[in-house]
Amino acid sequence: MFDDISGTYDKANRFISLGMDRWWKRRLVRKVVELKPQHILDLATGTADLPLQYAAKGLKNIIGLDISAKMLEQAKKRIDAASYKDVISLTLGDSEDLPFDDECFDVVTVSYGIRNYENLMLGLKETHRVLKPNGHFIILETSVPTLFPFKQGYALFTKHIMPFVGGLLSGDKKAYKYLSESAANFPCGKNLVKILKESGFDDVVVKPQFFGAASIYVCERW
């Protein structure tokens, strides 16, 4: 599915989120830069949006991993055009079966990716495994607002507007119907915090964005 929409994925995301996904990602990037990591892994990297921002901030030793070969083709074009191929490498792989040694990354990030895991707990435990002690796992993911009228507006948007617009821009309405359903049904807030702690993460902090339409989760591995 992600192979099929790889060419229009970024454009569709910008339009669907009214450009707010850029602001949310910048907040995530600021947190990563504060941590001064030596080795970074970005899961479900897509077109390498986050790795490119890390590199632009002067960070090095960045790996972007994705299960979609077509997404990585788009990522490579962007990295080569930005002259960051010396600091960013790309790996085709599964976030639930990471091809890396134990405890080798200071920071692992994922944006709009974990809701697509087939086995969420397995994916989180794999992330925990490759993080160094005191390393950080930072997630940007959609969430469901709880306050009126944002909750009702979000339900209308994800059920009807997102599949229509995404399908119009990508030519694949079925893909965006799946993405809208996964956004609406994925555990968020306290429910995801509970799952993260069960996976071995500590000090989980949730930072809701735009009345809860998305959330940034910052976790630490002791």
Tab-separated table of C-alpha atoms in Angstrom:
chain	number	residue	atom	x	y	z
A	1	MET	CA	0.000	0.000	0.000
A	2	PHE	CA	2.751	2.464	0.931
A	3	ASP	CA	4.613	1.588	-2.269
A	4	ASP	CA	1.536	2.679	-4.224
A	5	ILE	CA	1.196	6.078	-2.535
A	6	SER	CA	4.912	6.848	-2.083
A	7	GLY	CA	5.034	9.486	-4.829
A	8	THR	CA	2.255	11.626	-3.353
A	9	TYR	CA	2.561	10.752	0.348
A	10	ASP	CA	4.216	13.974	1.536
A	11	LYS	CA	1.942	16.211	-0.521
A	12	ALA	CA	-1.165	14.457	0.769
A	13	ASN	CA	-0.003	14.682	4.390
A	14	ARG	CA	0.642	18.412	4.098
A	15	PHE	CA	-2.793	19.022	2.594
A	16	ILE	CA	-4.714	16.761	4.961
A	17	SER	CA	-3.081	18.241	8.082
A	18	LEU	CA	-3.340	21.811	6.744
A	19	GLY	CA	0.430	21.982	7.101
A	20	MET	CA	0.356	21.369	10.850
A	21	ASP	CA	2.330	18.137	10.565
A	22	ARG	CA	5.372	20.318	9.798
A	23	TRP	CA	4.990	22.170	13.102
A	24	TRP	CA	4.577	18.936	15.040
A	25	LYS	CA	7.644	17.398	13.439
A	26	ARG	CA	9.689	20.502	14.206
A	27	ARG	CA	8.781	20.141	17.889
A	28	LEU	CA	9.921	16.527	17.806
A	29	VAL	CA	13.161	17.533	16.067
A	30	ARG	CA	13.860	20.224	18.686
A	31	LYS	CA	13.604	17.594	21.413
A	32	VAL	CA	15.978	15.259	19.554
A	33	VAL	CA	18.516	18.057	19.068
A	34	GLU	CA	18.361	18.865	22.808
A	35	LEU	CA	19.392	15.289	23.597
A	36	LYS	CA	22.558	15.568	21.426
A	37	PRO	CA	22.441	11.940	20.234
A	38	GLN	CA	25.417	10.314	18.541
A	39	HIS	CA	23.393	7.610	16.782
A	40	ILE	CA	19.768	8.025	15.667
A	41	LEU	CA	17.274	5.567	14.199
A	42	ASP	CA	14.073	6.774	12.533
A	43	LEU	CA	11.492	4.016	12.116
A	44	ALA	CA	8.868	3.950	9.348
A	45	THR	CA	10.939	6.769	7.904
A	46	GLY	CA	8.935	7.063	4.685
A	47	THR	CA	10.563	9.732	2.522
A	48	ALA	CA	13.103	10.528	5.281
A	49	ASP	CA	11.387	13.704	6.430
A	50	LEU	CA	12.773	13.473	9.979
A	51	PRO	CA	16.310	12.295	9.068
A	52	LEU	CA	16.639	15.252	6.684
A	53	GLN	CA	15.652	17.644	9.465
A	54	TYR	CA	18.110	16.028	11.881
A	55	ALA	CA	20.897	16.390	9.325
A	56	ALA	CA	19.982	20.020	8.696
A	57	LYS	CA	20.478	20.622	12.441
A	58	GLY	CA	23.998	19.171	12.287
A	59	LEU	CA	23.279	15.693	13.660
A	60	LYS	CA	25.110	12.707	12.174
A	61	ASN	CA	24.979	8.906	12.118
A	62	ILE	CA	21.294	8.831	11.183
A	63	ILE	CA	19.554	5.699	9.902
A	64	GLY	CA	16.102	5.702	8.352
A	65	LEU	CA	14.325	2.344	8.210
A	66	ASP	CA	11.167	1.504	6.293
A	67	ILE	CA	9.421	-1.624	5.057
A	68	SER	CA	8.445	0.056	1.773
A	69	ALA	CA	11.104	-0.019	-0.946
A	70	LYS	CA	9.293	2.641	-2.967
A	71	MET	CA	9.209	4.986	0.002
A	72	LEU	CA	12.950	4.536	0.408
A	73	GLU	CA	13.449	5.348	-3.284
A	74	GLN	CA	11.735	8.679	-2.672
A	75	ALA	CA	13.831	9.158	0.459
A	76	LYS	CA	17.079	8.534	-1.414
A	77	LYS	CA	16.214	11.153	-4.030
A	78	ARG	CA	15.593	13.737	-1.315
A	79	ILE	CA	18.762	12.865	0.590
A	80	ASP	CA	20.930	12.994	-2.521
A	81	ALA	CA	19.406	16.327	-3.566
A	82	ALA	CA	20.132	17.777	-0.112
A	83	SER	CA	23.727	16.423	-0.097
A	84	TYR	CA	23.174	14.530	3.164
A	85	LYS	CA	24.118	11.054	1.930
A	86	ASP	CA	27.241	11.111	4.133
A	87	VAL	CA	25.255	11.388	7.364
A	88	ILE	CA	21.998	9.568	6.510
A	89	SER	CA	21.764	5.914	5.517
A	90	LEU	CA	18.629	4.000	4.580
A	91	THR	CA	17.693	0.438	5.490
A	92	LEU	CA	14.876	-1.693	4.100
A	93	GLY	CA	13.469	-3.549	7.062
A	94	ASP	CA	10.648	-4.329	9.462
A	95	SER	CA	10.247	-2.298	12.657
A	96	GLU	CA	9.083	-5.486	14.373
A	97	ASP	CA	12.309	-7.334	13.497
A	98	LEU	CA	15.088	-4.747	13.511
A	99	PRO	CA	18.388	-5.697	11.827
A	100	PHE	CA	20.520	-4.004	14.495
A	101	ASP	CA	22.498	-5.084	17.553
A	102	ASP	CA	21.247	-4.547	21.097
A	103	GLU	CA	21.731	-1.121	22.681
A	104	CYS	CA	23.203	0.730	19.692
A	105	PHE	CA	21.086	3.916	19.382
A	106	ASP	CA	20.830	6.960	21.628
A	107	VAL	CA	17.496	8.032	20.162
A	108	VAL	CA	14.812	6.206	18.184
A	109	THR	CA	11.982	8.164	16.588
A	110	VAL	CA	8.849	7.347	14.622
A	111	SER	CA	6.232	9.673	13.137
A	112	TYR	CA	2.828	8.371	12.021
A	113	GLY	CA	4.220	4.844	11.908
A	114	ILE	CA	3.461	2.768	14.974
A	115	ARG	CA	-0.269	2.656	14.275
A	116	ASN	CA	0.596	0.576	11.199
A	117	TYR	CA	2.496	-2.096	13.139
A	118	GLU	CA	1.009	-5.548	12.762
A	119	ASN	CA	2.090	-6.411	16.306
A	120	LEU	CA	2.478	-3.200	18.337
A	121	MET	CA	3.972	-4.821	21.443
A	122	LEU	CA	6.582	-6.685	19.390
A	123	GLY	CA	7.581	-3.496	17.597
A	124	LEU	CA	7.914	-1.574	20.861
A	125	LYS	CA	10.022	-4.308	22.454
A	126	GLU	CA	12.312	-4.290	19.406
A	127	THR	CA	12.737	-0.540	19.822
A	128	HIS	CA	13.515	-1.035	23.498
A	129	ARG	CA	16.114	-3.660	22.590
A	130	VAL	CA	18.123	-1.443	20.224
A	131	LEU	CA	18.083	1.606	22.520
A	132	LYS	CA	21.041	2.258	24.788
A	133	PRO	CA	20.376	2.566	28.535
A	134	ASN	CA	19.139	6.119	29.199
A	135	GLY	CA	18.236	6.339	25.492
A	136	HIS	CA	15.026	8.002	24.337
A	137	PHE	CA	12.151	6.842	22.170
A	138	ILE	CA	10.101	9.714	20.725
A	139	ILE	CA	6.808	9.173	18.921
A	140	LEU	CA	4.630	11.526	16.902
A	141	GLU	CA	1.281	9.924	16.223
A	142	THR	CA	-2.321	10.828	15.589
A	143	SER	CA	-4.646	10.807	18.577
A	144	VAL	CA	-8.321	11.433	19.166
A	145	PRO	CA	-9.450	14.717	20.786
A	146	THR	CA	-11.735	14.336	23.783
A	147	LEU	CA	-13.228	17.840	24.033
A	148	PHE	CA	-16.320	19.081	22.217
A	149	PRO	CA	-16.420	20.120	19.362
A	150	PHE	CA	-12.942	18.897	18.407
A	151	LYS	CA	-13.833	15.256	19.046
A	152	GLN	CA	-16.834	15.428	16.707
A	153	GLY	CA	-14.921	17.414	14.093
A	154	TYR	CA	-12.059	14.951	14.173
A	155	ALA	CA	-14.437	12.014	13.674
A	156	LEU	CA	-15.998	13.733	10.661
A	157	PHE	CA	-12.594	14.588	9.232
A	158	THR	CA	-11.027	11.128	9.564
A	159	LYS	CA	-14.093	9.233	8.396
A	160	HIS	CA	-15.045	11.308	5.371
A	161	ILE	CA	-12.684	14.142	4.441
A	162	MET	CA	-9.329	12.380	4.861
A	163	PRO	CA	-10.159	9.377	2.614
A	164	PHE	CA	-11.675	11.662	-0.025
A	165	VAL	CA	-8.809	14.154	-0.166
A	166	GLY	CA	-6.097	11.530	0.198
A	167	GLY	CA	-7.677	9.427	-2.530
A	168	LEU	CA	-8.013	12.459	-4.787
A	169	LEU	CA	-4.336	13.401	-4.420
A	170	SER	CA	-2.911	9.886	-4.558
A	171	GLY	CA	-5.404	8.049	-6.765
A	172	ASP	CA	-5.757	5.415	-4.021
A	173	LYS	CA	-8.841	6.068	-1.900
A	174	LYS	CA	-8.605	2.590	-0.340
A	175	ALA	CA	-5.185	3.381	1.149
A	176	TYR	CA	-6.425	6.558	2.797
A	177	LYS	CA	-9.566	4.842	4.019
A	178	TYR	CA	-7.277	2.402	5.846
A	179	LEU	CA	-5.102	5.240	7.179
A	180	SER	CA	-8.141	7.138	8.459
A	181	GLU	CA	-9.485	4.036	10.206
A	182	SER	CA	-6.117	3.270	11.778
A	183	ALA	CA	-5.874	6.873	13.022
A	184	ALA	CA	-9.316	6.687	14.628
A	185	ASN	CA	-8.830	3.273	16.243
A	186	PHE	CA	-5.220	3.395	17.452
A	187	PRO	CA	-4.771	3.568	21.257
A	188	CYS	CA	-3.665	7.037	22.278
A	189	GLY	CA	-3.007	9.105	25.368
A	190	LYS	CA	-3.161	7.116	28.601
A	191	ASN	CA	-3.844	3.882	26.713
A	192	LEU	CA	-0.621	4.147	24.694
A	193	VAL	CA	1.326	5.225	27.790
A	194	LYS	CA	0.203	2.021	29.513
A	195	ILE	CA	1.360	-0.070	26.540
A	196	LEU	CA	4.712	1.742	26.405
A	197	LYS	CA	5.337	1.076	30.093
A	198	GLU	CA	4.409	-2.581	29.643
A	199	SER	CA	7.035	-2.696	26.875
A	200	GLY	CA	9.737	-1.549	29.300
A	201	PHE	CA	9.806	2.233	28.829
A	202	ASP	CA	9.907	4.679	31.742
A	203	ASP	CA	9.132	8.349	32.326
A	204	VAL	CA	6.633	8.527	29.485
A	205	VAL	CA	5.530	12.112	28.868
A	206	VAL	CA	2.614	12.937	26.537
A	207	LYS	CA	2.409	16.283	24.765
A	208	PRO	CA	-0.938	16.738	22.941
A	209	GLN	CA	-0.870	18.856	19.784
A	210	PHE	CA	-3.736	20.981	18.391
A	211	PHE	CA	-6.383	20.018	20.970
A	212	GLY	CA	-5.307	16.364	20.844
A	213	ALA	CA	-5.416	15.728	17.082
A	214	ALA	CA	-1.852	14.423	17.437
A	215	SER	CA	0.464	13.691	20.347
A	216	ILE	CA	4.196	13.555	20.965
A	217	TYR	CA	5.321	10.856	23.399
A	218	VAL	CA	8.776	11.042	24.956
A	219	CYS	CA	9.944	7.817	26.611
A	220	GLU	CA	13.179	6.830	28.281
A	221	ARG	CA	14.826	3.445	28.595
A	222	TRP	CA	16.580	2.897	31.903
